[in-house]
Coordinates of C-alpha atoms in Angstrom, one line a residue:
M1299 CA 15.3 29.7 -49.2
P1300 CA 11.8 30.4 -48.1
S1301 CA 9.2 28.3 -45.8
T1302 CA 7.6 25.5 -47.3
H1303 CA 4.2 27.2 -46.2
T1304 CA 4.5 29.7 -49.1
P1305 CA 1.5 30.4 -51.0
R1306 CA 2.1 28.6 -54.5
S1307 CA -0.3 31.5 -56.4
R1308 CA 1.3 34.5 -55.0
S1309 CA 2.7 36.7 -57.5
D1310 CA 6.2 37.2 -56.0
A1311 CA 6.6 33.8 -54.8
P1312 CA 10.3 32.2 -55.6
L1313 CA 11.3 31.2 -58.6
V1314 CA 13.4 27.6 -59.8
F1315 CA 14.2 27.3 -63.1
I1316 CA 15.0 23.6 -63.8
T1317 CA 16.4 21.8 -66.7
G1318 CA 15.6 17.8 -67.7
A1319 CA 12.2 18.2 -66.3
S1320 CA 10.0 16.3 -68.6
S1321 CA 10.4 12.9 -66.7
G1322 CA 12.3 11.2 -63.9
I1323 CA 14.6 13.1 -61.2
G1324 CA 13.5 16.6 -63.0
Q1325 CA 9.7 16.3 -63.0
A1326 CA 10.0 15.3 -59.1
L1327 CA 11.9 18.2 -58.2
A1328 CA 9.5 20.4 -60.1
L1329 CA 6.4 19.1 -58.2
R1330 CA 8.1 19.3 -55.2
F1331 CA 9.2 22.8 -55.3
A1332 CA 5.8 23.9 -56.7
Q1333 CA 4.4 22.0 -53.5
A1334 CA 6.4 23.9 -51.7
G1335 CA 5.2 27.3 -53.4
Y1336 CA 7.8 27.9 -55.8
R1337 CA 7.4 29.1 -59.3
L1338 CA 8.3 27.0 -62.2
A1339 CA 10.3 27.6 -65.3
L1340 CA 10.6 24.3 -66.6
V1341 CA 13.2 23.0 -69.3
A1342 CA 12.8 20.2 -71.7
R1343 CA 13.1 19.1 -75.4
R1344 CA 9.9 17.6 -75.2
A1345 CA 8.2 20.9 -74.2
R1346 CA 4.8 19.6 -75.6
E1347 CA 5.3 16.6 -72.8
M1348 CA 6.1 19.3 -70.3
Q1349 CA 3.0 21.7 -70.9
A1350 CA 0.8 18.7 -70.6
W1351 CA 2.0 17.9 -67.6
A1352 CA 1.5 21.6 -66.3
D1353 CA -2.0 21.7 -67.4
A1354 CA -2.7 18.5 -65.7
R1355 CA -1.8 19.7 -62.7
A1356 CA -4.1 23.0 -63.2
F1357 CA -0.9 25.4 -63.2
D1358 CA -1.7 28.6 -64.7
A1359 CA 1.0 30.8 -66.5
T1360 CA 1.8 33.2 -63.2
E1361 CA 2.6 29.5 -61.6
C1362 CA 4.4 27.8 -64.3
R1363 CA 6.2 28.3 -67.8
V1364 CA 7.5 25.6 -70.1
Y1365 CA 10.6 26.5 -72.6
G1366 CA 11.8 24.6 -75.4
A1367 CA 15.1 23.5 -75.3
D1368 CA 18.4 21.2 -75.5
V1369 CA 21.1 22.0 -73.2
A1370 CA 23.4 20.2 -75.5
D1371 CA 23.2 23.3 -77.6
T1372 CA 24.4 26.6 -75.9
D1373 CA 22.5 29.0 -78.0
S1374 CA 19.6 27.2 -77.1
I1375 CA 19.8 26.9 -73.4
A1376 CA 20.9 30.2 -73.1
A1377 CA 17.9 31.4 -75.0
A1378 CA 15.6 29.7 -72.5
G1379 CA 17.7 31.6 -69.5
Q1380 CA 17.0 34.7 -71.4
A1381 CA 13.3 34.3 -71.7
C1382 CA 13.1 33.0 -68.2
L1383 CA 14.6 36.1 -67.1
A1384 CA 12.4 38.4 -69.4
E1385 CA 8.9 36.8 -68.3
Q1386 CA 9.4 36.1 -65.2
G1387 CA 12.5 37.5 -63.2
V1388 CA 15.7 36.5 -61.8
P1389 CA 15.4 32.8 -60.4
D1390 CA 16.1 32.0 -56.6
V1391 CA 17.4 28.7 -57.8
V1392 CA 18.5 26.9 -60.8
I1393 CA 18.9 23.6 -61.0
A1394 CA 20.9 22.2 -64.1
N1395 CA 19.6 18.7 -63.9
A1396 CA 19.5 17.3 -67.5
G1397 CA 21.3 14.6 -68.3
I1398 CA 22.3 11.5 -70.5
S1399 CA 23.5 8.3 -69.5
V1400 CA 25.2 5.9 -72.0
G1401 CA 27.2 3.0 -72.2
M1402 CA 30.5 3.2 -74.0
D1403 CA 33.3 1.0 -75.6
T1404 CA 36.2 3.2 -76.5
C1405 CA 37.0 0.3 -79.2
E1406 CA 34.0 1.3 -80.8
R1407 CA 34.4 4.5 -83.2
A1408 CA 30.7 5.6 -82.9
D1409 CA 31.2 5.3 -78.8
I1410 CA 33.6 8.7 -79.2
D1411 CA 31.1 10.3 -80.7
V1412 CA 28.6 9.5 -77.9
M1413 CA 31.3 10.3 -75.3
A1414 CA 31.1 14.1 -76.9
R1415 CA 27.6 14.3 -76.9
T1416 CA 27.7 13.0 -73.0
F1417 CA 30.3 16.1 -72.2
A1418 CA 28.0 18.4 -74.4
T1419 CA 24.9 17.6 -72.3
N1420 CA 26.6 17.2 -68.6
N1421 CA 29.4 19.3 -69.0
T1422 CA 28.9 21.9 -71.6
G1423 CA 25.3 22.0 -71.4
L1424 CA 25.1 22.6 -67.1
A1425 CA 27.6 25.3 -67.7
A1426 CA 25.5 26.8 -70.1
T1427 CA 22.3 26.6 -67.8
F1428 CA 23.7 28.8 -64.9
H1429 CA 25.5 31.0 -67.5
P1430 CA 22.0 33.7 -68.6
F1431 CA 21.4 33.8 -64.3
L1432 CA 25.0 34.7 -62.7
T1433 CA 25.2 37.9 -63.2
A1434 CA 21.6 38.8 -62.3
M1435 CA 22.3 36.7 -58.8
A1436 CA 25.1 37.9 -58.1
T1437 CA 24.2 41.4 -58.4
R1438 CA 21.1 40.7 -56.4
G1439 CA 23.3 39.2 -53.8
S1440 CA 21.5 35.7 -53.4
G1441 CA 20.3 32.7 -54.9
V1442 CA 21.0 28.7 -55.4
L1443 CA 23.1 26.9 -58.1
V1444 CA 22.4 23.2 -58.4
G1445 CA 24.5 21.0 -60.5
I1446 CA 23.5 17.3 -60.7
A1447 CA 26.3 15.1 -60.5
S1448 CA 26.1 11.2 -59.8
V1449 CA 27.7 8.8 -57.1
A1450 CA 29.1 7.5 -59.9
A1451 CA 31.5 10.3 -60.2
I1452 CA 33.4 8.9 -57.2
R1453 CA 34.9 5.9 -58.8
G1454 CA 35.0 5.0 -62.2
L1455 CA 33.1 1.6 -63.5
P1456 CA 33.9 -0.3 -66.4
G1457 CA 31.7 0.5 -69.4
H1458 CA 30.7 3.7 -68.1
G1459 CA 33.6 5.5 -69.0
A1460 CA 31.8 8.9 -70.8
Y1461 CA 28.8 8.9 -67.6
C1462 CA 31.3 8.8 -65.0
A1463 CA 33.8 11.1 -66.0
S1464 CA 30.9 13.7 -67.1
K1465 CA 29.8 13.7 -63.4
A1466 CA 33.6 13.6 -61.9
A1467 CA 33.7 16.6 -63.9
V1468 CA 30.7 18.1 -62.9
V1469 CA 31.9 17.5 -59.3
A1470 CA 35.0 19.6 -59.9
Y1471 CA 33.2 22.5 -62.4
C1472 CA 30.6 23.3 -59.2
E1473 CA 33.4 23.2 -56.8
S1474 CA 35.5 25.8 -59.0
L1475 CA 32.1 27.4 -59.5
R1476 CA 31.3 27.6 -55.3
G1477 CA 35.1 29.1 -54.8
E1478 CA 34.8 32.1 -57.6
L1479 CA 31.3 33.0 -56.3
R1480 CA 31.9 32.6 -52.2
S1481 CA 31.7 36.4 -51.4
S1482 CA 28.6 37.1 -54.2
G1483 CA 25.9 35.8 -51.8
V1484 CA 25.1 32.9 -54.4
A1485 CA 25.8 29.5 -53.0
V1486 CA 26.9 26.2 -55.2
V1487 CA 25.0 23.1 -54.3
T1488 CA 26.3 19.9 -55.8
L1489 CA 23.8 16.5 -55.3
L1490 CA 25.6 13.0 -56.1
P1491 CA 22.2 10.9 -56.1
G1492 CA 22.9 7.2 -56.0
Y1493 CA 20.1 4.9 -57.5
V1494 CA 16.6 6.4 -58.2
D1495 CA 14.0 4.9 -59.8
T1496 CA 13.3 6.6 -63.3
P1497 CA 12.4 4.9 -66.8
L1498 CA 16.1 5.3 -67.2
T1499 CA 17.5 3.3 -64.7
R1500 CA 15.1 0.6 -65.3
Q1501 CA 17.1 -0.6 -68.0
N1502 CA 19.9 -1.2 -66.3
R1503 CA 21.4 -4.5 -66.0
Y1504 CA 22.6 -4.6 -62.5
S1505 CA 21.5 -4.3 -58.8
M1506 CA 21.2 -1.3 -57.4
P1507 CA 21.1 -0.7 -53.9
F1508 CA 19.7 1.6 -51.7
L1509 CA 17.3 2.7 -54.5
L1510 CA 15.2 5.7 -53.9
S1511 CA 12.0 6.6 -55.3
A1512 CA 11.9 9.8 -57.5
E1513 CA 9.8 11.4 -55.2
T1514 CA 11.6 10.5 -52.1
F1515 CA 14.9 11.8 -53.8
A1516 CA 13.4 15.1 -54.5
D1517 CA 12.1 15.4 -50.8
R1518 CA 16.3 14.9 -49.9
A1519 CA 17.2 17.0 -52.1
F1520 CA 14.7 19.7 -51.9
N1521 CA 16.4 20.0 -48.1
A1522 CA 19.6 20.0 -49.1
I1523 CA 19.6 22.9 -51.4
R1524 CA 17.1 24.6 -48.7
A1525 CA 20.3 24.0 -46.2
R1526 CA 22.5 25.6 -49.3
S1527 CA 24.7 22.0 -48.7
S1528 CA 27.7 22.3 -50.4
Y1529 CA 27.7 18.6 -51.4
R1530 CA 25.4 16.1 -50.6
V1531 CA 25.2 12.3 -51.7
I1532 CA 21.8 10.9 -51.5
P1533 CA 20.9 9.0 -50.2
W1534 CA 23.7 8.8 -47.8
Q1535 CA 24.5 5.0 -47.8
M1536 CA 25.4 5.2 -51.5
G1537 CA 27.7 7.7 -50.2
V1538 CA 29.5 5.6 -47.8
V1539 CA 29.7 2.6 -50.3
A1540 CA 31.4 5.1 -52.5
K1541 CA 33.4 6.7 -50.3
L1542 CA 34.8 2.5 -49.4
L1543 CA 35.4 1.8 -53.1
R1544 CA 37.6 4.7 -53.2
L1545 CA 39.5 3.5 -50.8
L1546 CA 40.2 0.2 -52.2
P1547 CA 43.3 -0.6 -54.0
N1548 CA 43.1 -0.3 -57.7
A1549 CA 44.2 -4.1 -58.4
L1550 CA 41.0 -5.5 -55.1
F1551 CA 39.0 -2.7 -57.2
D1552 CA 39.3 -3.9 -60.8
R1553 CA 38.9 -7.8 -59.6
L1554 CA 35.5 -7.2 -57.6
L1555 CA 34.3 -5.6 -60.5
S1556 CA 35.2 -8.1 -63.0
G1557 CA 32.3 -9.5 -64.8
R1558 CA 29.8 -7.3 -63.5
P1559 CA 26.8 -6.3 -66.0
R1560 CA 27.8 -2.9 -67.6
K1561 CA 25.7 0.0 -68.8
H1562 CA 23.5 -0.2 -71.9
R1563 CA 25.6 1.2 -75.0
Q1564 CA 23.8 3.5 -77.5
G1565 CA 21.8 1.3 -79.6
E1566 CA 21.1 -1.9 -76.9
G1567 CA 19.1 0.2 -74.7
R1568 CA 16.6 3.5 -75.0
T1569 CA 19.4 6.3 -73.8

């Protein structure tokens, strides 16, 4: 990956493609990569808000382009990827960041649909984000694909079944893809954020240890991507906590989590 001193105005500057860029982690990553001299290809369902953000920072069309797409719709995100290839070229980095987090109760029929929507966004959407770029990156012999998982992937939490399962699937999928691309020159980076201060996490009804600002997370994530790290928990302290929880006997783990507040279900809080 290039030096952080690359001038962003160069037409041959490296390119990063980021989904879910209209808020939170995605937006912080967009700003961090722009500061490092990257051109931006930003994807969001709320394309107008995304364009307003870019305009407020005086990015011109050579520096930033916005693509409206829903990653849960395979044709929609594939079209955004093809548009990026046609208008901006092959990205150096693709970050599949878009995702949803909502609680579920398997007793509730509606929550089965919530689970399906979570997997459509967090898993199928991630693969569909990478899909348009794989052949071009492998042909070029370089590039980085970044899957945003979560520390919640390491152990299932009560009331978080859809989210934990989907993020565990992100880890497994990225591991598989890394093996497939091993000799291609294309790296696969799996990032597992802990708690990051975003509009989404501010709704949580439980304590969030080692909480990071979105900007601090983006800076550490940028360094992990630049290092082509295959697997990184950010912050590392959450990785230690999660691994210790993974080692606990099931009976002790279940007792420890008993009574812990659960994530909002759909309709109880904004998702």
